[in-house]
Coordinates of C-alpha atoms and ligand atoms in Angstrom, one line a residue:
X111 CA -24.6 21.4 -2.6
X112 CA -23.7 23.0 -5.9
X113 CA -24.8 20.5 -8.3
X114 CA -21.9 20.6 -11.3
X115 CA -23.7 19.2 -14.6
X116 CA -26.9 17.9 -15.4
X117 CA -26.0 15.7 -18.8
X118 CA -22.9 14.2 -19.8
X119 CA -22.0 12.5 -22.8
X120 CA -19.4 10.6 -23.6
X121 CA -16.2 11.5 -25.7
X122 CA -15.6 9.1 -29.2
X123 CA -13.1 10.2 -32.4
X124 CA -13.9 14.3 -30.8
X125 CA -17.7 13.5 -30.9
X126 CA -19.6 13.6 -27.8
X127 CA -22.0 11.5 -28.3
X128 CA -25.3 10.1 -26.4
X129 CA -26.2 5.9 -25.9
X130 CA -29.4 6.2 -25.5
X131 CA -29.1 4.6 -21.7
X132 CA -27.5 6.5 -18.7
X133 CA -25.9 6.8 -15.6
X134 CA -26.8 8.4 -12.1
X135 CA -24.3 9.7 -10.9
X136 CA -25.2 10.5 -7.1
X137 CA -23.6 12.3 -4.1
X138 CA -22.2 10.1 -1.7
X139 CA -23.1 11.9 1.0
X140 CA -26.5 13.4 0.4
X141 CA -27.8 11.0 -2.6
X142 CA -29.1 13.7 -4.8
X143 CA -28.7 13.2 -8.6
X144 CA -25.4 15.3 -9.2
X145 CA -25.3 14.4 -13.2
X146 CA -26.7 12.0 -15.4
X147 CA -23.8 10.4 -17.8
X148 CA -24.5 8.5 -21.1
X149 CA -23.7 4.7 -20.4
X150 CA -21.5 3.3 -23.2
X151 CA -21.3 -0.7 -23.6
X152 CA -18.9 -2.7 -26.0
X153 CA -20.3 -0.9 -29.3
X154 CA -18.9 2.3 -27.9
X155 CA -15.5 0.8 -27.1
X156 CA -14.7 -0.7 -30.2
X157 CA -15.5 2.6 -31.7
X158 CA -13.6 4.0 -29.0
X159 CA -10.4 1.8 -29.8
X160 CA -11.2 2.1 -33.9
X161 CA -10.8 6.2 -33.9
X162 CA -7.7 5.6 -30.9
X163 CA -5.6 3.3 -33.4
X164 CA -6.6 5.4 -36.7
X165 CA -4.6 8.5 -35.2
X166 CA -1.6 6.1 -35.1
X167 CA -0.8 7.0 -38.5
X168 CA -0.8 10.7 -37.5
X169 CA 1.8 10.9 -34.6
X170 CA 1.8 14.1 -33.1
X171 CA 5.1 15.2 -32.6
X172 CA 6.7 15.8 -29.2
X173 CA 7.4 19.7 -28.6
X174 CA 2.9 19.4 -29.6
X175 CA 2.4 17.1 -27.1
X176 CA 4.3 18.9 -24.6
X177 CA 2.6 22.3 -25.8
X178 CA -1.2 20.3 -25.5
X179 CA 0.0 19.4 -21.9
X180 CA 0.8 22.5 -20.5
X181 CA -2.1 24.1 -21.7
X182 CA -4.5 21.1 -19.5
X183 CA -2.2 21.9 -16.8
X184 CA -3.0 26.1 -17.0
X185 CA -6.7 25.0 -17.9
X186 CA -7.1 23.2 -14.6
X187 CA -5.3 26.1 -13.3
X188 CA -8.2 28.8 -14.7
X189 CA -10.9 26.8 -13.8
X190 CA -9.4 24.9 -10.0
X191 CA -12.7 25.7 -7.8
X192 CA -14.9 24.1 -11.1
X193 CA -12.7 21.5 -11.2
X194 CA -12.3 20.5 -7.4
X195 CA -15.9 21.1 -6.8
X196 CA -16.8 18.1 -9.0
X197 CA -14.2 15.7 -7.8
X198 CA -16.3 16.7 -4.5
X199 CA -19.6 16.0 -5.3
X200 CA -19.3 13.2 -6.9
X201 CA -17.1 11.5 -4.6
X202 CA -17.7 13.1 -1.7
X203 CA -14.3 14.7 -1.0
X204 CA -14.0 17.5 1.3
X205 CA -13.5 20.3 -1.0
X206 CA -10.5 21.0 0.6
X207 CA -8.4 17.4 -0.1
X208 CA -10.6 18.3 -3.7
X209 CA -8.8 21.5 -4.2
X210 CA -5.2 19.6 -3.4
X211 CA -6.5 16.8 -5.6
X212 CA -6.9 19.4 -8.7
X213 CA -3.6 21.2 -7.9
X214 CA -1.9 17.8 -8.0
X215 CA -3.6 17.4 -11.3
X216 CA -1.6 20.1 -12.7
X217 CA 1.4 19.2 -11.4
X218 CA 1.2 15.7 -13.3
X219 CA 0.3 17.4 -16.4
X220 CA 3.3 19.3 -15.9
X221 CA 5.4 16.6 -15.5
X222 CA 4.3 14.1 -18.3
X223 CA 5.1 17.7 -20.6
X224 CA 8.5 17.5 -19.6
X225 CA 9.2 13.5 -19.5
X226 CA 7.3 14.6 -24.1
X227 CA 10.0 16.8 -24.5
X228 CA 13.1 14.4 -23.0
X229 CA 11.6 11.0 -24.6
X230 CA 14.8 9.6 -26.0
X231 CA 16.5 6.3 -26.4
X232 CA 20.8 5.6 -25.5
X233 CA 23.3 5.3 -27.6
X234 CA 25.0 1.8 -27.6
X235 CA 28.8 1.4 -27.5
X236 CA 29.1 -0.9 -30.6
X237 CA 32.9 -1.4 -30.9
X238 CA 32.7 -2.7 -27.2
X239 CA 32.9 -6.1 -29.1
X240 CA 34.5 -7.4 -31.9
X241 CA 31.4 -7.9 -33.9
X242 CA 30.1 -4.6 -33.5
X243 CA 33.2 -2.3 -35.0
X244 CA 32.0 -0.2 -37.9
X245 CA 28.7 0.4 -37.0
X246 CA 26.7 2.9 -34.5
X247 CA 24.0 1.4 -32.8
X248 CA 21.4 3.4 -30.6
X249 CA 17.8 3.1 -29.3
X250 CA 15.2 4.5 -29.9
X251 CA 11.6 4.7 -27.5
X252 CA 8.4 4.1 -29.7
X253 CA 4.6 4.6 -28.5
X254 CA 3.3 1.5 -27.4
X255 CA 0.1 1.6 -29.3
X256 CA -3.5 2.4 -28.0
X257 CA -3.8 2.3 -24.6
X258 CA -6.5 1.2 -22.7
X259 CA -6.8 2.8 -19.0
X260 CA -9.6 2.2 -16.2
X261 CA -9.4 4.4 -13.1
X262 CA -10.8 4.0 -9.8
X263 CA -13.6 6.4 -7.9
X264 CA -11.3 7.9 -5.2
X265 CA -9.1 10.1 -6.6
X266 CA -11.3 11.0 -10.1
X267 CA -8.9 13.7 -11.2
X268 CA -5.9 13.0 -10.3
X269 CA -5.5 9.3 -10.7
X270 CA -6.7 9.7 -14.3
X271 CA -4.8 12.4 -15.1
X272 CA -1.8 9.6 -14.1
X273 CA -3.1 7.5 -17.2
X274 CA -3.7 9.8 -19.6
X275 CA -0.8 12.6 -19.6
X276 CA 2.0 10.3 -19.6
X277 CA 0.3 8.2 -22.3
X278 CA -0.3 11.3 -24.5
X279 CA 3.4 12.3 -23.7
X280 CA 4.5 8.7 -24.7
X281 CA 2.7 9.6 -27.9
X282 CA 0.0 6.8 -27.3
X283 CA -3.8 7.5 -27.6
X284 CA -6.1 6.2 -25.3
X285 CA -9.5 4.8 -24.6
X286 CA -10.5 5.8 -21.1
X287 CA -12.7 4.1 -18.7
X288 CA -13.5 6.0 -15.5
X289 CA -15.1 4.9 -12.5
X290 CA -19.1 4.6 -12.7
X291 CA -19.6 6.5 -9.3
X292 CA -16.9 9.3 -10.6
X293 CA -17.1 9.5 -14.6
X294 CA -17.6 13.6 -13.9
X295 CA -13.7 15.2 -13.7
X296 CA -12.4 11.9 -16.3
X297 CA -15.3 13.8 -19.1
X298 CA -14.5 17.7 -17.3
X299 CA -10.6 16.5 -18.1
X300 CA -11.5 15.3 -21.7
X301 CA -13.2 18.9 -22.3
X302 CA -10.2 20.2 -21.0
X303 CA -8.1 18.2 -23.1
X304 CA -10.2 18.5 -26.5
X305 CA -10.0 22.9 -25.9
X306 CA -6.1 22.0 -25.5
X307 CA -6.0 21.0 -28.9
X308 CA -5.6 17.4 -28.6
X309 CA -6.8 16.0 -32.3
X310 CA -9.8 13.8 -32.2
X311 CA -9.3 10.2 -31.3
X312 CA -6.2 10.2 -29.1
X313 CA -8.1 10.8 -25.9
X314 CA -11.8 8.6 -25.9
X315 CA -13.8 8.5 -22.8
X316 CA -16.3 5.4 -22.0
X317 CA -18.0 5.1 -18.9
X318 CA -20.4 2.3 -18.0
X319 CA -21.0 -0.8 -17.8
X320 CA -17.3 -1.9 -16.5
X321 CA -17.7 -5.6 -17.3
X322 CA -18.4 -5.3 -21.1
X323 CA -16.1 -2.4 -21.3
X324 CA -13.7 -4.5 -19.2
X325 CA -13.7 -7.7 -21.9
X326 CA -13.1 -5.3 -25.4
X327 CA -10.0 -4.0 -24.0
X328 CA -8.7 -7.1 -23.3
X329 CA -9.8 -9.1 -26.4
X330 CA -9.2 -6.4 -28.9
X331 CA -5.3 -6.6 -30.0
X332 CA -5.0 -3.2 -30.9
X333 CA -5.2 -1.9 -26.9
X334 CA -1.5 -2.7 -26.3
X335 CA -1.2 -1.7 -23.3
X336 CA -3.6 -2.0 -20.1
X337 CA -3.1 0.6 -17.3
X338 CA -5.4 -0.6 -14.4
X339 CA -6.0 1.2 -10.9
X340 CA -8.5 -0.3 -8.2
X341 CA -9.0 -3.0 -6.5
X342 CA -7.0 -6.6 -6.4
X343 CA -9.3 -9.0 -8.0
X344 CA -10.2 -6.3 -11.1
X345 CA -6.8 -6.0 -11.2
X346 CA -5.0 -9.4 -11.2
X347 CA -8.1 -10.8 -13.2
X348 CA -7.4 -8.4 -15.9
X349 CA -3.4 -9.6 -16.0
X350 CA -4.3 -13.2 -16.1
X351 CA -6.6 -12.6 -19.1
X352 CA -4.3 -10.7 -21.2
X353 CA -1.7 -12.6 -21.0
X354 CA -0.2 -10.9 -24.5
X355 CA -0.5 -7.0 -23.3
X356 CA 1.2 -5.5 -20.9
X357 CA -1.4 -5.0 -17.9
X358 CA 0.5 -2.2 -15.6
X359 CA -1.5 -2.7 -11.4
X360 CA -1.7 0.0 -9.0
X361 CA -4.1 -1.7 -6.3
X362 CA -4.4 -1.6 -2.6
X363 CA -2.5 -1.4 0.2
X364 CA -3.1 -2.0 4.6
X365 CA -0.6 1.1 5.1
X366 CA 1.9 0.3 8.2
X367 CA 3.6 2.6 10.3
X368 CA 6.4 1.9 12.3
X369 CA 6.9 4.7 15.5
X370 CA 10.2 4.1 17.3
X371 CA 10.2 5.0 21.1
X372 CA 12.7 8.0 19.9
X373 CA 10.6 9.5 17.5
X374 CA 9.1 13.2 17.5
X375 CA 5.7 12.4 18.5
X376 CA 4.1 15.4 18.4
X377 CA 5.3 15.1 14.5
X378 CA 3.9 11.7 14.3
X379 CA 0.7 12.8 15.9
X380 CA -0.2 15.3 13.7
X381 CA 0.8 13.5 10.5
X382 CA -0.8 10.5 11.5
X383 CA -3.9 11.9 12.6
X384 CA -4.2 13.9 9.6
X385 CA -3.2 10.9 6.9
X386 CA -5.8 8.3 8.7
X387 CA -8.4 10.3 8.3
X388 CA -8.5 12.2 5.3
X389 CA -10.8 11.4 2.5
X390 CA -12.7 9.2 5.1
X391 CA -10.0 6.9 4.6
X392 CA -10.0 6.4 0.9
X393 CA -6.9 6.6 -0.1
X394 CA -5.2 3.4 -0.8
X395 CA -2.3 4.9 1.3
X396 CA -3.7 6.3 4.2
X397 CA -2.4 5.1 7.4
X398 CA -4.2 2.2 8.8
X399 CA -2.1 0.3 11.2
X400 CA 0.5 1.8 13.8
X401 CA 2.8 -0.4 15.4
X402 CA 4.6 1.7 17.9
X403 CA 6.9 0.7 20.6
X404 CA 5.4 0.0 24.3
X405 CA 7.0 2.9 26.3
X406 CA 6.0 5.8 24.0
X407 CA 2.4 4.7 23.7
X408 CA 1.2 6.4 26.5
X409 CA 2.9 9.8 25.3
X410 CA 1.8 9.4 21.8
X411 CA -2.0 8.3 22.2
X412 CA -1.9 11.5 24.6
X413 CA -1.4 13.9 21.4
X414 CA -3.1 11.5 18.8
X415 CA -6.5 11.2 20.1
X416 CA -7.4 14.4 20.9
X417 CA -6.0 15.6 17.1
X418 CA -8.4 12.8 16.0
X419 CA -11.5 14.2 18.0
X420 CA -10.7 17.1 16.7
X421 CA -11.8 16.4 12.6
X422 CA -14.8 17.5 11.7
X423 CA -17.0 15.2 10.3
X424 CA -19.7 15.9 7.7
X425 CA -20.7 17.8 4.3
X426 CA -17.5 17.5 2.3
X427 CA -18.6 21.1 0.1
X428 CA -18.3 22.9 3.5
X429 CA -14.8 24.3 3.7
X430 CA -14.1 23.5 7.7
X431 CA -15.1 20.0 6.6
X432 CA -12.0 16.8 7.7
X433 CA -13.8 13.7 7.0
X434 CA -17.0 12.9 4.4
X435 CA -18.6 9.9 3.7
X436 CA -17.7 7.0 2.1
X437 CA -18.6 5.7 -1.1
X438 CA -21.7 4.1 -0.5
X439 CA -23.6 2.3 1.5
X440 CA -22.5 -0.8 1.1
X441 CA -18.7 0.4 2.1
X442 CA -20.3 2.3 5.4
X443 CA -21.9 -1.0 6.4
X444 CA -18.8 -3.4 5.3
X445 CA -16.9 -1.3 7.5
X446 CA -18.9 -1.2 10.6
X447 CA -19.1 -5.1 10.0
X448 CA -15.1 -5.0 10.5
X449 CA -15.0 -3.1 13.4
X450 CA -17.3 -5.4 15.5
X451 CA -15.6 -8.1 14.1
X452 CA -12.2 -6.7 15.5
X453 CA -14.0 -5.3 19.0
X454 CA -15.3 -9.0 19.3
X455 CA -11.6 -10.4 18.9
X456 CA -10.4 -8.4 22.2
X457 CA -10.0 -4.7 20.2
X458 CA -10.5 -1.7 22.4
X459 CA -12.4 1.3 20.7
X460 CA -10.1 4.7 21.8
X461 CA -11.9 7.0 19.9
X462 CA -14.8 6.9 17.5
X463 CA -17.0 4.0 16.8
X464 CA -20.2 3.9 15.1
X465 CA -21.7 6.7 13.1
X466 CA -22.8 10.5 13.3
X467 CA -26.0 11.6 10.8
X468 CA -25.3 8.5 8.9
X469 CA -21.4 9.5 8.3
X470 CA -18.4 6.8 10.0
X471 CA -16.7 8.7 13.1
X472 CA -12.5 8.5 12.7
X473 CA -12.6 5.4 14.7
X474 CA -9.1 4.6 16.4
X475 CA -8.8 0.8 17.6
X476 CA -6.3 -0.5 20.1
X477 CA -4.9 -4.1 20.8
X478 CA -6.3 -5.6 17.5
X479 CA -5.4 -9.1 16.6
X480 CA -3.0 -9.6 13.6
X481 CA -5.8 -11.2 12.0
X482 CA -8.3 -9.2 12.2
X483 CA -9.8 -8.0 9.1
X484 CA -8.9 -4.2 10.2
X485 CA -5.5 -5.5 10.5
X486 CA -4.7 -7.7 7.8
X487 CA -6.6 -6.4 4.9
X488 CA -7.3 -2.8 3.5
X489 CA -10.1 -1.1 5.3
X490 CA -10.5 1.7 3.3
X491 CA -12.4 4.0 5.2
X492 CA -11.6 6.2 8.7
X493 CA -10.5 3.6 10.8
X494 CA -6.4 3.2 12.3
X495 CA -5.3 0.7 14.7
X496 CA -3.0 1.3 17.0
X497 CA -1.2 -1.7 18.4
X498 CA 2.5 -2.0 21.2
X499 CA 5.4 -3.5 20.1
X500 CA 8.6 -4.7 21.8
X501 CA 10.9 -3.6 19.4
X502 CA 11.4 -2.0 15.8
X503 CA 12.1 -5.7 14.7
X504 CA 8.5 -6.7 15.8
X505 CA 7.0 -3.5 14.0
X506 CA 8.5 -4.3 11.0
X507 CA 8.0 -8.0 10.8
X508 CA 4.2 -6.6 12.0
X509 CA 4.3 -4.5 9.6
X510 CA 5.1 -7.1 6.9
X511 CA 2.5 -9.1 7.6
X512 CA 0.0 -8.1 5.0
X513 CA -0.3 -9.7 1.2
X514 CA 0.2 -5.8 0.2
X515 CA 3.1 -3.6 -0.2
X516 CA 2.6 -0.1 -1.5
X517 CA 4.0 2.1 0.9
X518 CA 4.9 2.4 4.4
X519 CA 6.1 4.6 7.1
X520 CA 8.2 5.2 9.9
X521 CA 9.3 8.0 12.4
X522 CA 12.0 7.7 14.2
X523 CA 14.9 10.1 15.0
X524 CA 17.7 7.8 14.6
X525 CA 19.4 6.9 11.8
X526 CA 20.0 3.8 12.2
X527 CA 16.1 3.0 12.7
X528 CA 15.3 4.7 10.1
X529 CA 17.9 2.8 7.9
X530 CA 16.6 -0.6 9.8
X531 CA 13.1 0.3 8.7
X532 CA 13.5 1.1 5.1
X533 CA 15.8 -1.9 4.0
X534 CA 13.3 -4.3 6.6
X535 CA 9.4 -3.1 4.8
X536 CA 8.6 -4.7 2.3
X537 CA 6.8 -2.1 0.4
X538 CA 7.3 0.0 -2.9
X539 CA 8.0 3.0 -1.0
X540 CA 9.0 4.1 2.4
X541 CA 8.7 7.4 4.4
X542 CA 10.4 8.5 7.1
X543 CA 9.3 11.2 9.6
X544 CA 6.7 11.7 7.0
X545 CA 3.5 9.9 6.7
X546 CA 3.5 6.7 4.2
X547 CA 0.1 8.8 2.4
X548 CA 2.4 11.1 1.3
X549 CA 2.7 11.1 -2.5
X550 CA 3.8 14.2 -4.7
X551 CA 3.0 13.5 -8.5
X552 CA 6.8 13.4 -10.4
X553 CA 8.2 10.5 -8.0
X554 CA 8.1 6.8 -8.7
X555 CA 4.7 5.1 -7.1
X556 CA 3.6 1.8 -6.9
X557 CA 3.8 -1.3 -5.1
X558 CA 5.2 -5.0 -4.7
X559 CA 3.0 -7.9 -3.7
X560 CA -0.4 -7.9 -3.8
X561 CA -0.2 -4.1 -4.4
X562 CA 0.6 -4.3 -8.0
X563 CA 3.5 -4.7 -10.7
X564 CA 4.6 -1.4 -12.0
X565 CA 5.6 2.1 -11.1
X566 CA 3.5 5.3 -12.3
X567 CA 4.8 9.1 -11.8
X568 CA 4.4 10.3 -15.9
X569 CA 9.0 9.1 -15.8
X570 CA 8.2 6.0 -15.0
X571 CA 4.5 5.7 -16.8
X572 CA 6.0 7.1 -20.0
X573 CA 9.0 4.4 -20.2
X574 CA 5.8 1.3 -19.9
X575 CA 4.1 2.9 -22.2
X576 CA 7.1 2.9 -25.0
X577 CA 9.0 -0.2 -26.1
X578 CA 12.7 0.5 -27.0
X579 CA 14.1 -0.6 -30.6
X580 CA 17.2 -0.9 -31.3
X581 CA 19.0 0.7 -33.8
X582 CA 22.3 -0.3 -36.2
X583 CA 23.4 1.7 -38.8
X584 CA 26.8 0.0 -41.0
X585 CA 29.0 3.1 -41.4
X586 CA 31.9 1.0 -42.3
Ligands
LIG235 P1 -12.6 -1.3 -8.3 O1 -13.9 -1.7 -7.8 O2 -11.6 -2.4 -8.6 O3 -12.8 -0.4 -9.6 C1 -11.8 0.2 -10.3 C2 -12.2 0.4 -11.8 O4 -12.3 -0.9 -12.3 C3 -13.5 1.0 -12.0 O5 -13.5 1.8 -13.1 C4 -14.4 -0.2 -12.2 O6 -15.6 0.1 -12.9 C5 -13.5 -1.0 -13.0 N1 -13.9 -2.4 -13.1 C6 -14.6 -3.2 -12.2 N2 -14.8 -4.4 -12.7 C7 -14.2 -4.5 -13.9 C8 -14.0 -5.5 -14.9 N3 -14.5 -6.7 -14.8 N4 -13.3 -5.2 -16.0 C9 -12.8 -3.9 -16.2 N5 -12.9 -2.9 -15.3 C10 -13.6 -3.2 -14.2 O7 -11.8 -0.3 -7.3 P2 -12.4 1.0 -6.6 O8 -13.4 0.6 -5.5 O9 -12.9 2.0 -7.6 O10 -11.1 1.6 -6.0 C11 -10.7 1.3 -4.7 C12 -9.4 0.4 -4.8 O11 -8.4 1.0 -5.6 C13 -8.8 0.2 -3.5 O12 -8.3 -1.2 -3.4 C14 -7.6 1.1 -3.6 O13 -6.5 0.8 -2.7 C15 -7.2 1.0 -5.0 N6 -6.4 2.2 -5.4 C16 -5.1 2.0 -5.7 C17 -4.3 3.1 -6.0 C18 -2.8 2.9 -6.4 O14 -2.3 3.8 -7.0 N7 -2.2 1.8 -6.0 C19 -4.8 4.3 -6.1 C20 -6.2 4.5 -5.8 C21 -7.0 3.4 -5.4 P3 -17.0 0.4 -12.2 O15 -16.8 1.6 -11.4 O16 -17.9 0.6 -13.4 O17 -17.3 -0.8 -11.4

């Protein structure tokens, strides 16, 4: 395994400094020491936030955003294999969902330089009322101040690259937190960033010790804004104690998938196979429960299992290589845990099961109970259930049945299905005769629920992280 860095440090007002203290950062698949990374605490946050609100009273202007953008988007470009080998080893991707993961990271760069160059406010129509004759009135969108952004460990790149281009497009500098297990491509994006030109202070990266790190950004007044992506408790904890900043969620999900009796099921075979699967499962849209209706399951679990077989389990830096580990071993074992717990409710194992050299088979379930923990909350790791239904009615008031709502899927080939579907799942976004993983970087993603309270895309992210003033001028 090609081990990408030995030190780390971490990045403070352009100085990359050591703590004195570090952290392993460790391959989750063969446990060797990939990097060491300096652990930072609350000292190095309230630096961190200090040097972030000084460059305030510098704005950079937009066309030099945009310009600093593109350029990370071309760097990541140049150096994709560097960049996709250490979202791999330190998360254990397969290098190639890595590879996509890095690609994607461009195109979100690209796309938060665009939203730079078009951030404008409206004009309002001030003779609309009496009051308002003799004057123009219009808006105009302001940075929201420093904004403080913790990431998850399952998409390292990509998922921070969703916090901090739109935030330096929105003209907002930013004190990162990355995931402990995955600080690597947060820092190799902060290099990246830094030999852009970005000025020193607008981008700060703190790994460590998420708890101390956690409480600064909320108790320090100057991080306006809060842009959290993980896991439901982290997340809504966070909201409730920052009651005065905006806190933006993107959190789980327990992805559905509706597949009418009329669908293209070789279609839905291959994308469902492939989107269960992938990442071992640790995406918080990959597809974990399938309601499909009772005369079709025969025909589909015909084409879905054998695809499912099929993945190749194992090192995630060989290039053949479907399904890695998971995270640790505390998710391997939580996981087995739900399985039993579903095979002792009346669950049928189709395919999987159990684990090869130490990594989780795709495991496909059948007749689960509804509240099953595999059913009703997010599994996270290569494990799909597959359960009948009566009608697209039932699968969509199965479907509902979770506390999350991100996104969801369904294949059908008719119309008015599909239209049933989308208007009856309650989620954020809905695919049809695609796979509800699917996710391309410029479109409008988050969730309702449980799942979160905001959109991000760098569109969307870029309008949270402005606030809108109006504007009158008296030209009477
Ligand atoms: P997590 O355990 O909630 O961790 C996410 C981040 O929060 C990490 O940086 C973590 O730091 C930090 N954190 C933990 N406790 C904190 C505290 N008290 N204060 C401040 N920060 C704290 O989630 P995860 O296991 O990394 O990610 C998996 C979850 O993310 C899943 O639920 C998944 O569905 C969700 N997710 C959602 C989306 C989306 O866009 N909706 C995308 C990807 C993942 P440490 O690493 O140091 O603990």
């Amino acid at each position: 395994m090609a081990v990408t860095a030995t030190e780390r440090k971490l990045l403070i007002a352009g100085e990359w400094i050591e703590t004195g203290d570090w952290l392993d950062v460790r391959s989750p698949y063969s446990g060797e020491l990939v990097a060491r990374v300096a652990k930072g605490g609350a000292a190095e946050t309230r630096r961190a936030i200090d040097a972030a609100a000084a460059v305030l009273a510098e704005p950079l202007p937009a066309h030099k955003r945009a310009e600093i953008l593109v350029k990370v988007a071309g760097a990541i470009g140049r150096r994709h294999e560097e960049v996709a080998r250490t979202i791999s080893d330190e998360a254990g991707k397969p290098i190639k969902a890595a590879r996509v993961e890095a690609s994607r990271a461009m195109s979100t760069f690209t796309f938060a330089a665009v939203e730079a160059r078009k951030l404008a406010g409206t004009m309002v129509p001030m003779d609309a009322a009496q009051a308002g004759e003799g004057k123009v009135g219009f808006t105009i969108r302001r940075p929201i101040g420093v904004v403080g952004a913790i990431s998850p460990f399952n998409f390292p790149c990509n998922l921070v690259a969703h916090k901090i281009a739109p935030a330096l497009a929105a003209g907002c500098p930013v004190v990162l937190k990355p995931a402990s297990q995955t600080p690597l491509s947060a820092l190799l994006l902060a290099e990246l960033e830094t030999e852009a030109g970005l000025p020193p202070g607008w981008l700060n990266v703190v790994a460590g010790s998420a708890s101390e790190i956690g409480d600064v950004l909320v108790e320090d007044p100057r991080v306006r804004l809060i842009t959290f992506t993980g896991s439901g408790p982290v997340g809504w904890k966070l909201q409730e104690r920052a009651p005065k900043k905006r806190v933006k969620l993107e959190l789980g999900n327990s992805t559905p998938v509706v597949v009418a009796a009329d669908a293209d099921l070789d279609r839905a075979a291959d994308k469902l196979a492939a989107n269960a699967f992938s990442f071992a499962g640790q995406s918080c849209i990959s597809v974990q429960r399938i309601y499909i209706e009772r005369s079709a399951i025969g025909a589909f679990l015909e084409r879905f299992l054998p695809k499912v077989e099929a993945l190749k389990v194992g090192d995630p830096a060989d290039d053949e290589t479907d399904v890695g580990p998971v995270i640790d071993d505390g998710a391997r074992e939580r996981i087995l845990a739900w399985v039993e717990e579903a095979e002792s409710a009346g669950a049928r194992v189709l395919v999987g099961g159990g684990v090869e050299r130490e990594l989780l088979r795709p495991t496909v379930l059948s007749d689960v109970p509804d509240d099953a923990k595999v059913s009703c909350q997010e599994v996270f790791g290569p494990v799909c259930i597959v359960n009948p239904v009566d009608s697209i009615e039932e699968a969509v008031e199965r479907a509902n049945g979770t506390r999350y709502g991100l996104q969801a899927g369904v294949f059908t080939t008719t119309l008015d299905n599909a239209v049933k579907a989308a208007a009856g799942l309650e989620f954020g976004g809905v695919t049809v005769n695609e796979a509800p993983t699917f996710r391309s970087d410029q479109m409008p993603y988050g969730g309702v629920k449980d799942s979160g309270n905001t959109k991000e895309g760098p569109a969307w992210a870029v309008r949270e992280m402005t606030e809108e003033r109006l504007v009158v001028l008296d030209v009477s």
